[in-house]
């Protein structure tokens, strides 16, 4: 029973990643694609958690925190590039 | 018009400490669990990259006045000295050992000489990543 629920939730998360991938491919503008990539990262975090339940191990718990940090830094970098044109400024004002 | 980055700067001031604590945890966790010097060094350099994103390159250079090219040499020197140090005890190159010690606060811990080698890996990974990013950032 529990394994069936976990498998169903993994399938729903995979379907959500596929739907978000449609927005990445046919996003009209660049910010749409950036937000969709951030959402794929969040879905990957929950998929890693579900996979650690399926495989019955705690070895993937660092991966969850790591993906959260990397998705945040990547989104900040992308949005700074869209807004200002440079990712790392040399000197502010 | 001056850009107003107060939200990302305030969030960065909190998040950098969390990422640094996580990187130190990954570094010391690597002997029995997933982690180690490589991923710990990458997380430390990602904290500094987040500082560079929220502030600018000169501010980060002022608050961290480190020449990263010297840090590469220091990391390689630590790794080589750990390897050479096994000659003092009459065992082959790169031999490692471990022992149980009682520290004042932590109690009984297992200390291995592989930690010193991993410290060299950590310093080299941090220094190489930040050298690459600083060199690419200074494009004018």
Coordinates of C-alpha atoms in Angstrom, one line a residue:
Chain A
X1 CA 0.0 0.0 0.0
X2 CA 2.7 2.4 1.0
X3 CA 4.9 1.5 -1.9
X4 CA 2.0 2.0 -4.3
X5 CA 1.4 5.5 -2.9
X6 CA 5.1 6.4 -3.2
X7 CA 5.2 5.1 -6.8
X8 CA 2.1 7.2 -7.7
X9 CA 3.6 10.3 -6.2
X10 CA 6.8 9.7 -8.2
X11 CA 4.8 9.4 -11.3
X12 CA 2.9 12.6 -10.6
X13 CA 6.1 14.5 -10.0
X14 CA 7.5 13.2 -13.2
X15 CA 4.4 14.3 -15.1
X16 CA 4.8 17.7 -13.5
X17 CA 8.4 17.9 -14.7
X18 CA 7.1 17.0 -18.2
X19 CA 4.5 19.8 -18.2
X20 CA 7.1 22.3 -17.0
X21 CA 9.4 21.2 -19.8
X22 CA 6.7 22.3 -22.2
X23 CA 7.0 25.8 -20.8
X24 CA 10.8 25.7 -21.1
X25 CA 10.6 24.7 -24.7
X26 CA 7.8 27.1 -25.9
X27 CA 8.2 29.9 -23.4
X28 CA 7.4 33.2 -25.2
X29 CA 10.1 35.2 -23.3
X30 CA 13.3 34.5 -21.4
X31 CA 11.9 35.0 -17.8
X32 CA 9.2 32.3 -18.5
X33 CA 12.0 29.9 -19.2
X34 CA 14.0 30.9 -16.1
X35 CA 11.0 30.4 -13.8
X36 CA 10.2 27.1 -15.5
X37 CA 13.8 25.9 -15.0
X38 CA 13.6 27.0 -11.3
X39 CA 10.4 24.9 -11.0
X40 CA 12.1 21.9 -12.6
X41 CA 14.8 22.2 -9.9
X42 CA 12.2 22.3 -7.1
X43 CA 10.5 19.2 -8.6
X44 CA 13.8 17.4 -8.8
X45 CA 14.2 18.0 -5.1
X46 CA 10.9 16.3 -4.3
X47 CA 11.7 13.5 -6.7
X48 CA 15.1 12.9 -4.9
X49 CA 13.1 12.7 -1.6
X50 CA 10.7 10.3 -3.1
X51 CA 13.5 8.2 -4.6
X52 CA 15.2 8.0 -1.2
X53 CA 11.9 6.6 0.2
X54 CA 11.7 4.1 -2.6
X55 CA 15.3 2.9 -2.2
X56 CA 15.0 3.1 1.6
X57 CA 18.2 5.0 2.2
X58 CA 19.3 8.3 3.8
X59 CA 22.2 8.8 1.4
X60 CA 20.4 11.3 -0.8
X61 CA 19.4 13.8 1.9
X62 CA 22.5 16.0 1.2
X63 CA 21.4 16.0 -2.5
X64 CA 18.1 17.8 -1.5
X65 CA 19.9 20.7 0.2
X66 CA 22.5 20.9 -2.5
X67 CA 19.9 21.1 -5.3
X68 CA 18.0 23.8 -3.4
X69 CA 21.2 25.9 -3.0
X70 CA 22.2 25.4 -6.7
X71 CA 18.7 26.2 -8.0
X72 CA 18.6 29.5 -6.0
X73 CA 22.1 30.6 -7.1
X74 CA 21.3 29.7 -10.7
X75 CA 18.1 31.6 -10.7
X76 CA 19.7 34.7 -9.1
X77 CA 22.4 34.6 -11.8
X78 CA 20.0 34.3 -14.7
X79 CA 17.7 37.1 -13.4
X80 CA 20.7 39.4 -12.9
X81 CA 21.8 38.7 -16.5
X82 CA 18.3 39.4 -17.8
X83 CA 17.9 42.7 -15.8
X84 CA 21.4 44.2 -16.1
X85 CA 23.3 42.4 -18.8
X86 CA 26.2 41.4 -16.6
X87 CA 26.2 38.6 -14.0
X88 CA 29.1 39.8 -11.8
X89 CA 29.6 43.5 -11.8
X90 CA 33.1 45.0 -11.5
X91 CA 32.3 47.9 -9.3
X92 CA 28.9 49.2 -8.2
X93 CA 28.0 52.8 -9.1
Chain B
X1 CA 18.7 55.1 -12.1
X2 CA 20.5 53.2 -9.5
X3 CA 19.3 49.6 -9.1
X4 CA 17.8 48.6 -5.8
X5 CA 18.9 45.1 -4.7
X6 CA 17.9 45.3 -1.1
X7 CA 16.0 42.0 -1.1
X8 CA 18.7 39.9 -2.7
X9 CA 21.4 41.5 -0.5
X10 CA 19.5 40.9 2.7
X11 CA 18.7 37.3 1.7
X12 CA 22.4 36.8 0.8
X13 CA 23.6 38.0 4.2
X14 CA 21.6 35.2 5.9
X15 CA 22.1 32.5 3.2
X16 CA 25.9 32.7 3.0
X17 CA 26.3 31.5 6.6
X18 CA 23.9 28.6 6.0
X19 CA 25.8 27.5 2.9
X20 CA 29.1 27.8 4.6
X21 CA 28.0 25.7 7.6
X22 CA 26.6 23.1 5.1
X23 CA 29.9 23.0 3.3
X24 CA 31.9 22.5 6.5
X25 CA 29.4 19.7 7.4
X26 CA 29.9 18.1 4.0
X27 CA 33.7 18.3 4.4
X28 CA 33.8 16.5 7.8
X29 CA 31.0 14.1 6.8
X30 CA 33.0 12.6 4.0
X31 CA 34.7 9.8 5.9
X32 CA 31.7 7.6 6.5
X33 CA 28.9 9.2 4.6
X34 CA 28.5 11.0 1.2
X35 CA 30.5 14.2 1.1
X36 CA 34.2 15.0 1.2
X37 CA 36.7 17.7 0.2
X38 CA 35.5 18.1 -3.4
X39 CA 31.9 18.8 -2.8
X40 CA 32.7 20.8 0.4
X41 CA 35.0 23.0 -1.6
X42 CA 32.4 23.5 -4.3
X43 CA 29.8 24.6 -1.8
X44 CA 32.2 27.1 -0.1
X45 CA 33.0 28.6 -3.5
X46 CA 29.3 28.7 -4.3
X47 CA 28.7 30.8 -1.2
X48 CA 31.4 33.3 -2.4
X49 CA 29.8 33.3 -5.8
X50 CA 26.5 34.2 -4.2
X51 CA 28.3 37.1 -2.5
X52 CA 29.7 38.2 -5.8
X53 CA 26.2 38.0 -7.4
X54 CA 24.5 40.1 -4.7
X55 CA 27.4 42.6 -4.3
X56 CA 30.2 43.4 -6.7
X57 CA 33.6 42.0 -7.3
X58 CA 35.6 44.8 -5.6
X59 CA 33.5 44.5 -2.4
X60 CA 34.1 40.7 -2.2
X61 CA 37.8 41.3 -2.8
X62 CA 37.9 43.8 0.0
X63 CA 36.1 41.6 2.6
X64 CA 38.1 38.4 1.5
X65 CA 41.6 39.7 0.7
X66 CA 42.9 36.3 -0.4
X67 CA 45.2 35.7 -3.4
X68 CA 43.6 32.4 -4.6
X69 CA 46.6 31.5 -6.7
X70 CA 48.7 31.2 -3.5
X71 CA 45.9 29.1 -1.9
X72 CA 46.3 26.6 -4.8
X73 CA 49.9 26.2 -3.8
X74 CA 49.1 25.9 -0.1
X75 CA 46.5 23.2 -0.8
X76 CA 48.9 21.2 -2.9
X77 CA 51.6 21.6 -0.3
X78 CA 49.4 20.2 2.4
X79 CA 48.5 17.2 0.3
X80 CA 52.1 16.5 -0.6
X81 CA 53.3 17.0 3.0
X82 CA 50.7 14.5 4.3
X83 CA 51.9 12.0 1.7
X84 CA 55.6 12.6 2.5
X85 CA 54.9 12.5 6.3
X86 CA 54.4 8.7 6.2
X87 CA 58.2 8.4 5.5
X88 CA 58.8 9.5 9.1
X89 CA 57.2 6.4 10.5
X90 CA 58.9 4.0 8.0
X91 CA 55.8 3.1 6.0
X92 CA 55.3 3.6 2.2
X93 CA 54.2 6.8 0.5
X94 CA 50.6 8.0 1.1
X95 CA 50.0 5.5 4.0
X96 CA 47.2 6.6 6.2
X97 CA 46.3 5.8 9.8
X98 CA 43.6 6.7 12.3
X99 CA 43.1 6.7 16.0
X100 CA 40.6 7.5 18.7
X101 CA 41.2 10.6 20.8
X102 CA 39.3 12.3 23.6
X103 CA 38.7 16.0 22.9
X104 CA 37.5 18.5 25.5
X105 CA 34.0 19.3 24.2
X106 CA 33.3 16.7 21.6
X107 CA 34.2 13.6 23.6
X108 CA 35.8 10.6 21.9
X109 CA 36.2 11.2 18.2
X110 CA 38.0 9.3 15.4
X111 CA 40.8 11.3 13.8
X112 CA 42.3 10.1 10.5
X113 CA 45.2 11.5 8.6
X114 CA 43.0 11.3 5.5
X115 CA 41.4 14.4 6.8
X116 CA 44.6 16.4 6.2
X117 CA 44.8 15.1 2.6
X118 CA 41.1 16.1 2.2
X119 CA 41.9 19.6 3.5
X120 CA 44.4 20.0 0.7
X121 CA 41.8 18.9 -1.8
X122 CA 39.3 21.3 -0.3
X123 CA 41.7 24.3 -0.5
X124 CA 42.6 23.5 -4.1
X125 CA 39.0 23.2 -5.2
X126 CA 38.0 26.5 -3.6
X127 CA 41.0 28.3 -5.0
X128 CA 40.7 26.9 -8.6
X129 CA 36.9 27.7 -8.8
X130 CA 37.2 31.2 -7.5
X131 CA 40.3 31.9 -9.7
X132 CA 38.3 30.9 -12.7
X133 CA 35.2 33.0 -11.8
X134 CA 37.3 36.1 -10.8
X135 CA 39.3 35.9 -14.0
X136 CA 36.1 35.7 -16.1
X137 CA 34.4 38.4 -14.2
X138 CA 37.2 41.0 -14.8
X139 CA 36.6 41.4 -18.5
X140 CA 37.3 45.1 -18.8

